[in-house]
Amino acid sequence: MGTFSVRVINRSGSPISGAKVTVHYGLWSGWDEGFTNSNGWISFSNNKGNLVTGEFYVNSKSFGEHRTNDGDSYSFTL
């Protein structure tokens, strides 16, 4: 089991704190969610296993499906 991280920034490249990030792993696998810290980051435990696909949402806006590889980081702009 590992972790992956998500960073949320604004169009100027500044971090957004308190953004709600949700990762849906599919109908049978559920989801994880939380809020970004003051630097715009949130980490998730990859308890669904390595190479699992999840659909990423930030403040309810979909940012598509991504593989949740251990150690990876993803950045989304609002």
PDB file of C-alpha atoms in Angstrom, residues 4-73:
ATOM      1  CA  PHE A   4      -0.603   9.459  -4.160  1.00  0.00           C
ATOM      2  CA  SER A   5      -1.024  13.241  -3.913  1.00  0.00           C
ATOM      3  CA  VAL A   6      -3.184  15.900  -5.530  1.00  0.00           C
ATOM      4  CA  ARG A   7      -2.415  19.626  -5.735  1.00  0.00           C
ATOM      5  CA  VAL A   8      -5.024  22.250  -6.588  1.00  0.00           C
ATOM      6  CA  ILE A   9      -3.940  25.660  -7.862  1.00  0.00           C
ATOM      7  CA  ASN A  10      -5.609  28.717  -9.380  1.00  0.00           C
ATOM      8  CA  ARG A  11      -4.869  30.086 -12.852  1.00  0.00           C
ATOM      9  CA  SER A  12      -2.059  32.234 -11.431  1.00  0.00           C
ATOM     10  CA  GLY A  13      -0.365  29.114 -10.055  1.00  0.00           C
ATOM     11  CA  SER A  14      -1.144  29.871  -6.401  1.00  0.00           C
ATOM     12  CA  PRO A  15      -2.298  26.995  -4.172  1.00  0.00           C
ATOM     13  CA  ILE A  16      -5.955  26.714  -3.202  1.00  0.00           C
ATOM     14  CA  SER A  17      -6.504  25.632   0.379  1.00  0.00           C
ATOM     15  CA  GLY A  18      -9.733  23.970   1.454  1.00  0.00           C
ATOM     16  CA  ALA A  19     -10.609  22.586  -1.999  1.00  0.00           C
ATOM     17  CA  LYS A  20     -12.643  19.377  -1.717  1.00  0.00           C
ATOM     18  CA  VAL A  21     -10.966  16.559  -3.648  1.00  0.00           C
ATOM     19  CA  THR A  22     -12.852  13.317  -4.263  1.00  0.00           C
ATOM     20  CA  VAL A  23     -11.557  10.192  -6.008  1.00  0.00           C
ATOM     21  CA  HIS A  24     -14.228   7.709  -7.154  1.00  0.00           C
ATOM     22  CA  TYR A  25     -12.826   4.207  -7.688  1.00  0.00           C
ATOM     23  CA  GLY A  26     -15.961   2.758  -9.232  1.00  0.00           C
ATOM     24  CA  LEU A  27     -19.324   1.435  -8.179  1.00  0.00           C
ATOM     25  CA  TRP A  28     -17.967  -1.498  -6.142  1.00  0.00           C
ATOM     26  CA  SER A  29     -14.842   0.150  -4.736  1.00  0.00           C
ATOM     27  CA  GLY A  30     -16.213   3.388  -3.277  1.00  0.00           C
ATOM     28  CA  TRP A  31     -14.376   6.694  -2.960  1.00  0.00           C
ATOM     29  CA  ASP A  32     -11.961   8.770  -0.870  1.00  0.00           C
ATOM     30  CA  GLU A  33     -12.249  12.492  -0.219  1.00  0.00           C
ATOM     31  CA  GLY A  34     -10.710  15.287   1.782  1.00  0.00           C
ATOM     32  CA  PHE A  35      -9.638  18.930   1.653  1.00  0.00           C
ATOM     33  CA  THR A  36      -6.389  20.492   0.457  1.00  0.00           C
ATOM     34  CA  ASN A  37      -4.004  22.028   2.993  1.00  0.00           C
ATOM     35  CA  SER A  38      -2.633  25.594   2.944  1.00  0.00           C
ATOM     36  CA  ASN A  39      -0.176  24.610   0.188  1.00  0.00           C
ATOM     37  CA  GLY A  40      -2.967  23.181  -1.988  1.00  0.00           C
ATOM     38  CA  TRP A  41      -1.969  19.526  -1.382  1.00  0.00           C
ATOM     39  CA  ILE A  42      -3.830  16.445  -0.197  1.00  0.00           C
ATOM     40  CA  SER A  43      -2.542  12.875  -0.001  1.00  0.00           C
ATOM     41  CA  PHE A  44      -4.569   9.710  -0.310  1.00  0.00           C
ATOM     42  CA  SER A  45      -3.721   6.201   0.798  1.00  0.00           C
ATOM     43  CA  ASN A  46      -3.645   3.905  -2.197  1.00  0.00           C
ATOM     44  CA  ASN A  47      -5.484   1.203  -0.258  1.00  0.00           C
ATOM     45  CA  LYS A  48      -7.311   0.129  -3.406  1.00  0.00           C
ATOM     46  CA  GLY A  49      -4.029  -1.267  -4.750  1.00  0.00           C
ATOM     47  CA  ASN A  50      -1.458  -0.030  -7.224  1.00  0.00           C
ATOM     48  CA  LEU A  51      -2.600   0.880 -10.742  1.00  0.00           C
ATOM     49  CA  VAL A  52      -6.253   1.410  -9.831  1.00  0.00           C
ATOM     50  CA  THR A  53      -8.177   3.947 -11.915  1.00  0.00           C
ATOM     51  CA  GLY A  54     -10.185   6.647 -10.190  1.00  0.00           C
ATOM     52  CA  GLU A  55     -12.196   9.610 -11.414  1.00  0.00           C
ATOM     53  CA  PHE A  56     -10.959  12.821  -9.803  1.00  0.00           C
ATOM     54  CA  TYR A  57     -13.260  15.659  -8.731  1.00  0.00           C
ATOM     55  CA  VAL A  58     -12.301  19.027  -7.287  1.00  0.00           C
ATOM     56  CA  ASN A  59     -15.169  20.991  -5.739  1.00  0.00           C
ATOM     57  CA  SER A  60     -17.544  18.640  -7.628  1.00  0.00           C
ATOM     58  CA  LYS A  61     -15.940  19.378 -11.034  1.00  0.00           C
ATOM     59  CA  SER A  62     -14.660  16.268 -12.831  1.00  0.00           C
ATOM     60  CA  PHE A  63     -11.035  16.201 -13.946  1.00  0.00           C
ATOM     61  CA  GLY A  64     -11.301  12.796 -15.614  1.00  0.00           C
ATOM     62  CA  GLU A  65      -9.999   9.346 -14.827  1.00  0.00           C
ATOM     63  CA  HIS A  66      -6.408   8.767 -13.754  1.00  0.00           C
ATOM     64  CA  ARG A  67      -4.349   5.789 -12.633  1.00  0.00           C
ATOM     65  CA  THR A  68      -3.589   6.036  -8.915  1.00  0.00           C
ATOM     66  CA  ASN A  69       0.001   4.796  -8.975  1.00  0.00           C
ATOM     67  CA  ASP A  70       1.960   4.735  -5.733  1.00  0.00           C
ATOM     68  CA  GLY A  71       4.026   7.905  -5.376  1.00  0.00           C
ATOM     69  CA  ASP A  72       2.358   9.795  -8.221  1.00  0.00           C
ATOM     70  CA  SER A  73       1.140  13.356  -7.918  1.00  0.00           C
TER      71      SER A  73
END
